[in-house]
CSV table of C-alpha atoms in Angstrom, one decimal:
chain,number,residue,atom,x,y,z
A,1,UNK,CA,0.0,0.0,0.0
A,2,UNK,CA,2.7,2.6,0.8
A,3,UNK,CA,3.6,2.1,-2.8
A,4,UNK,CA,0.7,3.0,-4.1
A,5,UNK,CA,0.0,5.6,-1.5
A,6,UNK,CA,3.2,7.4,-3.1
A,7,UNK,CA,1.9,7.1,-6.9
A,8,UNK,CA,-1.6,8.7,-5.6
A,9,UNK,CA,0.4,11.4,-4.1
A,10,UNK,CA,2.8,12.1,-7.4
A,11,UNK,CA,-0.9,11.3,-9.7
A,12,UNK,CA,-2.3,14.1,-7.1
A,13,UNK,CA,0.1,16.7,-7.7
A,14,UNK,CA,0.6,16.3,-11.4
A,15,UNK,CA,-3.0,16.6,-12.2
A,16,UNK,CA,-2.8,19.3,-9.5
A,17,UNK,CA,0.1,20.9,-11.3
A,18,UNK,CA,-1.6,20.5,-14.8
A,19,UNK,CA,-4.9,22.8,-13.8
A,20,UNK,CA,-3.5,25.3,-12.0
A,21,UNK,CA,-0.9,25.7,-15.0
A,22,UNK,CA,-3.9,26.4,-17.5
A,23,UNK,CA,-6.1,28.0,-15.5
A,24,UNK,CA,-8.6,30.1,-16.8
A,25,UNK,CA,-12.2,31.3,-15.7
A,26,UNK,CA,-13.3,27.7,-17.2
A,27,UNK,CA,-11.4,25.9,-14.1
A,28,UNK,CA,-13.0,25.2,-10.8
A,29,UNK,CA,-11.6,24.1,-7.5
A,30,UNK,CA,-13.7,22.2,-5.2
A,31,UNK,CA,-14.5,20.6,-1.6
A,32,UNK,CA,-16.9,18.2,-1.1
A,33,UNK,CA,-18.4,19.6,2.1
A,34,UNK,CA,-20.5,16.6,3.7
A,35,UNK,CA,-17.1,14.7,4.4
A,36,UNK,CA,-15.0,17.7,6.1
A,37,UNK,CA,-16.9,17.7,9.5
A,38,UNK,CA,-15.7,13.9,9.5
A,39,UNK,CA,-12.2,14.1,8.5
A,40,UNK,CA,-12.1,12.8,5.3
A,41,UNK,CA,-10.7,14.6,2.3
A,42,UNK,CA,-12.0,14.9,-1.5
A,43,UNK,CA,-10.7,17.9,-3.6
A,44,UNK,CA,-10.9,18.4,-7.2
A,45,UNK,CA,-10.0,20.7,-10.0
A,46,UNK,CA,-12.3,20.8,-13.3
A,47,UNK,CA,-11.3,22.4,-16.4
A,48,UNK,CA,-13.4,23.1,-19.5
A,49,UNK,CA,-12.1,21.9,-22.5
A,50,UNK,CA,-15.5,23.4,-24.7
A,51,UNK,CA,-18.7,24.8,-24.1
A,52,UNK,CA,-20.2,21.5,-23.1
A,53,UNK,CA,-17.5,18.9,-22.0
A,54,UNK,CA,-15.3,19.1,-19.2
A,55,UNK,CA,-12.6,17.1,-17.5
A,56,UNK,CA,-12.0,16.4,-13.8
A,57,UNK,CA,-9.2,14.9,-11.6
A,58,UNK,CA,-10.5,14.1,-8.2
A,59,UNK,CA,-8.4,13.0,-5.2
A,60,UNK,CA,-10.0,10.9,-1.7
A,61,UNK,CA,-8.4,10.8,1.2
A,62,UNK,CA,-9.7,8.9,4.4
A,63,UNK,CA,-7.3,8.5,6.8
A,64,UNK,CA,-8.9,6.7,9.2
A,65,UNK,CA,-7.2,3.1,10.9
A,66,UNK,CA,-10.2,3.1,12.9
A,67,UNK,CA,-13.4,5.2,12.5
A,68,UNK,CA,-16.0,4.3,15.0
A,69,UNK,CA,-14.4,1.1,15.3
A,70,UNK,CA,-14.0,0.2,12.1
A,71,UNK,CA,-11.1,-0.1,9.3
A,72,UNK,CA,-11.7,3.1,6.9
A,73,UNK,CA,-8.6,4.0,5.1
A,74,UNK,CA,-9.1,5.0,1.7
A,75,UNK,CA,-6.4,6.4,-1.2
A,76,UNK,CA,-8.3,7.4,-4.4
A,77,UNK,CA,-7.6,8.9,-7.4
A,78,UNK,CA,-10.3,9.7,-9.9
A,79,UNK,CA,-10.0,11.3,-13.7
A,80,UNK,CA,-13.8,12.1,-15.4
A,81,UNK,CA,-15.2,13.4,-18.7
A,82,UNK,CA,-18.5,15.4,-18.3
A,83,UNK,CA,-21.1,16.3,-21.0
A,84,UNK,CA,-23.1,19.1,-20.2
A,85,UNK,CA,-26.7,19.7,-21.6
A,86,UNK,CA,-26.7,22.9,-21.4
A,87,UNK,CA,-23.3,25.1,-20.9
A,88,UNK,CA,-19.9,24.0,-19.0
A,89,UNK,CA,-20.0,23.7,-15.2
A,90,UNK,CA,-24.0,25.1,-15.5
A,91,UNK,CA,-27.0,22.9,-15.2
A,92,UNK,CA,-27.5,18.8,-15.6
A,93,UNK,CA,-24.2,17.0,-16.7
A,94,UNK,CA,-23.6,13.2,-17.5
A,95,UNK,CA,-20.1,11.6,-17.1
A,96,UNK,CA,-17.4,8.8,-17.5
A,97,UNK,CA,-15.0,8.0,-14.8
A,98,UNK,CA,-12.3,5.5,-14.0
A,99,UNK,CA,-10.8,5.6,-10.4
A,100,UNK,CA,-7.9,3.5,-8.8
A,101,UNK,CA,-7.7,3.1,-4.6
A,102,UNK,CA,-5.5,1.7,-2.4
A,103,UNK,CA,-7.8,0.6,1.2
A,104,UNK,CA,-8.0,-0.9,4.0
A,105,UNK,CA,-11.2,-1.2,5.6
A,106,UNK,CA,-14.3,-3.6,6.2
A,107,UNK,CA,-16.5,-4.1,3.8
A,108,UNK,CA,-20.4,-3.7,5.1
A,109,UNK,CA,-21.2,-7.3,5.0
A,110,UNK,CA,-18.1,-7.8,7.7
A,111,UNK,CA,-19.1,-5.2,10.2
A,112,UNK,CA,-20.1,-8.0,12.3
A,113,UNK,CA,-18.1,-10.0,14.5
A,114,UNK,CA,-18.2,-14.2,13.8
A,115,UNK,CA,-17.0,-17.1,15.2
A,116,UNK,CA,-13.3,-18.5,14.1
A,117,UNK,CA,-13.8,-22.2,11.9
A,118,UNK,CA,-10.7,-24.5,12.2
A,119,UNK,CA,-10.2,-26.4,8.7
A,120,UNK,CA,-12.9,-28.6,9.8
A,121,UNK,CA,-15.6,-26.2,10.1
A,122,UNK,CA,-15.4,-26.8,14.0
A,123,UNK,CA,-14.9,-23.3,15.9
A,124,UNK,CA,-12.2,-22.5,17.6
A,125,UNK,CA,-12.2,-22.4,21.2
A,126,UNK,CA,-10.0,-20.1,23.5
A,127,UNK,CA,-8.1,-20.8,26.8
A,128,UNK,CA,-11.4,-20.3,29.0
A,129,UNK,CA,-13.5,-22.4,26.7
A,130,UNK,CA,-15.5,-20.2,25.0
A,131,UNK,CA,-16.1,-19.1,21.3
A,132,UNK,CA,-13.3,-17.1,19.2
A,133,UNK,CA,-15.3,-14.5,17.7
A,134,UNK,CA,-13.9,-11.3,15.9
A,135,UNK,CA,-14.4,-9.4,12.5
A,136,UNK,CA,-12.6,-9.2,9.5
A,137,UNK,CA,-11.3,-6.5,7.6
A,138,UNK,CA,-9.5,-6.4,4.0
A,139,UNK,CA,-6.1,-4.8,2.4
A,140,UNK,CA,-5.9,-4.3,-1.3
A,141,UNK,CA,-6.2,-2.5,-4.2
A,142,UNK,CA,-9.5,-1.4,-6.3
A,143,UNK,CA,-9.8,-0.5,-10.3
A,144,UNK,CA,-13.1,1.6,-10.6
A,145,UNK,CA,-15.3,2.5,-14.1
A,146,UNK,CA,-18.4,3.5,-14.3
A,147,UNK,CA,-21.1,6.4,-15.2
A,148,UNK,CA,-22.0,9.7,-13.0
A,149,UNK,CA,-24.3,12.3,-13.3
A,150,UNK,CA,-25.6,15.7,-11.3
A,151,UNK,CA,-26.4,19.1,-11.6
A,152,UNK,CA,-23.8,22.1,-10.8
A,153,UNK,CA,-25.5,25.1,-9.4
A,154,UNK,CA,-24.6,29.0,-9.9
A,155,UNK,CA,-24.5,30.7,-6.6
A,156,UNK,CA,-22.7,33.5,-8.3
A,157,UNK,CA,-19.8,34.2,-10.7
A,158,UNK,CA,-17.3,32.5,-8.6
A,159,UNK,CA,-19.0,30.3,-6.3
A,160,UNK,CA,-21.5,27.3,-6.6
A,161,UNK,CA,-22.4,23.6,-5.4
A,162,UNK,CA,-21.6,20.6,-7.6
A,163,UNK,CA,-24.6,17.7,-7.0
A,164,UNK,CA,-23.7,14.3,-8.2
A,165,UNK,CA,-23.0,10.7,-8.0
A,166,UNK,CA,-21.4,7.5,-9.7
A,167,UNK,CA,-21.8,4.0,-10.1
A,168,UNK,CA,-19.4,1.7,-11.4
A,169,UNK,CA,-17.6,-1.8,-11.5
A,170,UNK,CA,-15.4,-2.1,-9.1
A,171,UNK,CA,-12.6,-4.9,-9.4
A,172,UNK,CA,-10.4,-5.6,-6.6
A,173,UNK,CA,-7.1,-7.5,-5.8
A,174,UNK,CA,-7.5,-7.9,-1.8
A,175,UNK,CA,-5.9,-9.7,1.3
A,176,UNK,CA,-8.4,-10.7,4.4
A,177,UNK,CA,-7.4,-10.3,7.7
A,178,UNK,CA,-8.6,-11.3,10.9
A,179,UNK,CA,-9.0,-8.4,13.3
A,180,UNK,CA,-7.7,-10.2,16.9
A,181,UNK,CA,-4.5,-11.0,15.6
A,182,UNK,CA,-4.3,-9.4,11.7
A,183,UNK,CA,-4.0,-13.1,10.3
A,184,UNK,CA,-4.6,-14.3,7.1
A,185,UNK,CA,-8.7,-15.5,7.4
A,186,UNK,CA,-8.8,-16.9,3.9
A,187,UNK,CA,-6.1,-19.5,4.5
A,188,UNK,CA,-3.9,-18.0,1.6
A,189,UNK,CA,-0.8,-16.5,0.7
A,190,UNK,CA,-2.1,-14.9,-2.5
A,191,UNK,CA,-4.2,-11.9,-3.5
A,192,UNK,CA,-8.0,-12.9,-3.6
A,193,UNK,CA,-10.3,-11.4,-6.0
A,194,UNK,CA,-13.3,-9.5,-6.5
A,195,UNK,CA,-16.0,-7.7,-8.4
A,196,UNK,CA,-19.1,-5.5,-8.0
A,197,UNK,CA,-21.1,-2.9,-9.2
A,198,UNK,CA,-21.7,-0.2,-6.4
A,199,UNK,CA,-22.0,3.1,-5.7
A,200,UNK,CA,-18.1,4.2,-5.8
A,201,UNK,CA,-18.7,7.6,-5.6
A,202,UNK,CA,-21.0,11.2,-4.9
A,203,UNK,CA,-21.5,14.0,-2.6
A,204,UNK,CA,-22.4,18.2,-2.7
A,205,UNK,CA,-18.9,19.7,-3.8
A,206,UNK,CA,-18.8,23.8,-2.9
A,207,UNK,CA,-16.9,25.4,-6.2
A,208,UNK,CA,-14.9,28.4,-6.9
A,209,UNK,CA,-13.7,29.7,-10.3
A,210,UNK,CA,-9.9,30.9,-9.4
A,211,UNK,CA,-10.2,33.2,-11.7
């Protein structure tokens, strides 16, 4: 993971780099406001390439080990293409987006704490006698695609709200881990492997046109 933290970063401040070096009043900054009261991080700089489509790089950082007791720590990087229906960064927009993470969290269906199997589907049993039970979390790495839409609002010349959200496949190369001792639960040495379609992304982003 630190690998990969260390491309998001460089990704990060290349894209960074790039829109702030042809900035015009076409590019926007932004904040996605519902996530800031909680820690979490997700900035982003769209440029207008026309009158109706627009590209966007998108960083997320959540840097939490432990967020009410659970694993949430999230790298991702995101690069979209919006259409616009009726002028750039105004009004209803659809969109294209591919998105790479690096995590390690719990997925919702292990929020839960269950019992420990031994390779006989016995459970274990610790020292007093009773029931190891713990929960699970996962490691790994995530390659996101998929289709967004919302609606940008003009508050006034510089400032507005961006309203939208994405769904997408997302395909994952991932290592379980028991939480009691941060074990191996899936009895491998390997990467495991995963896909899904889910909601990978969304929120109400405040804008400003730096110029």
């Amino acid at each position: 993971m630190k690998c990969t933290m260390q491309l998001f970063y460089k990704m990060t401040f290349i894209s960074a780099s790039f829109f702030c070096s042809k900035a015009h009043a076409q590019t926007e900054i932004k904040v996605n406001a519902p996530f800031v009261p909680i820690g979490m991080i997700n900035i982003a700089a769209e440029k207008a390439l026309n009158n109706k489509i627009s590209i966007q790089a998108e960083g997320f950082i959540s840097p939490w080990k432990s967020f009410a007791g659970k694993n949430l720590q999230i790298y991702m990087g995101t690069l979209e293409g919006r259409y616009y229906f009726k002028d750039v960064m105004k009004g209803w927009y659809v969109g294209a987006y591919g998105s790479i993470a690096a995590y390690n969290l719990q997925k919702w269906n292990y929020f839960q704490a269950k019992p420990v199997l031994n390779e006989d589907g016995s459970p274990q049993l610790l020292a007093d006698g009773s029931v190891r039970v713990t929960e699970r979390y996962q490691k790994g790495l995530a390659f996101v695609i998929g289709v967004s839409g919302g609606y940008h609002f003009t508050i006034n010349e510089k400032v507005g709200l961006d309203l939208y959200a994405g769904i997408g496949t997302s395909q994952s190369l991932y290592r379980g881990y028991l939480k009691d001792n941060n074990e191996r639960y899936d009895g491998s040495s390997k990467w495991n492997k995963s896909g899904e379609i889910i909601p990978t992304r969304g929120g109400l982003m405040l804008t400003y046109k730096i110029e």
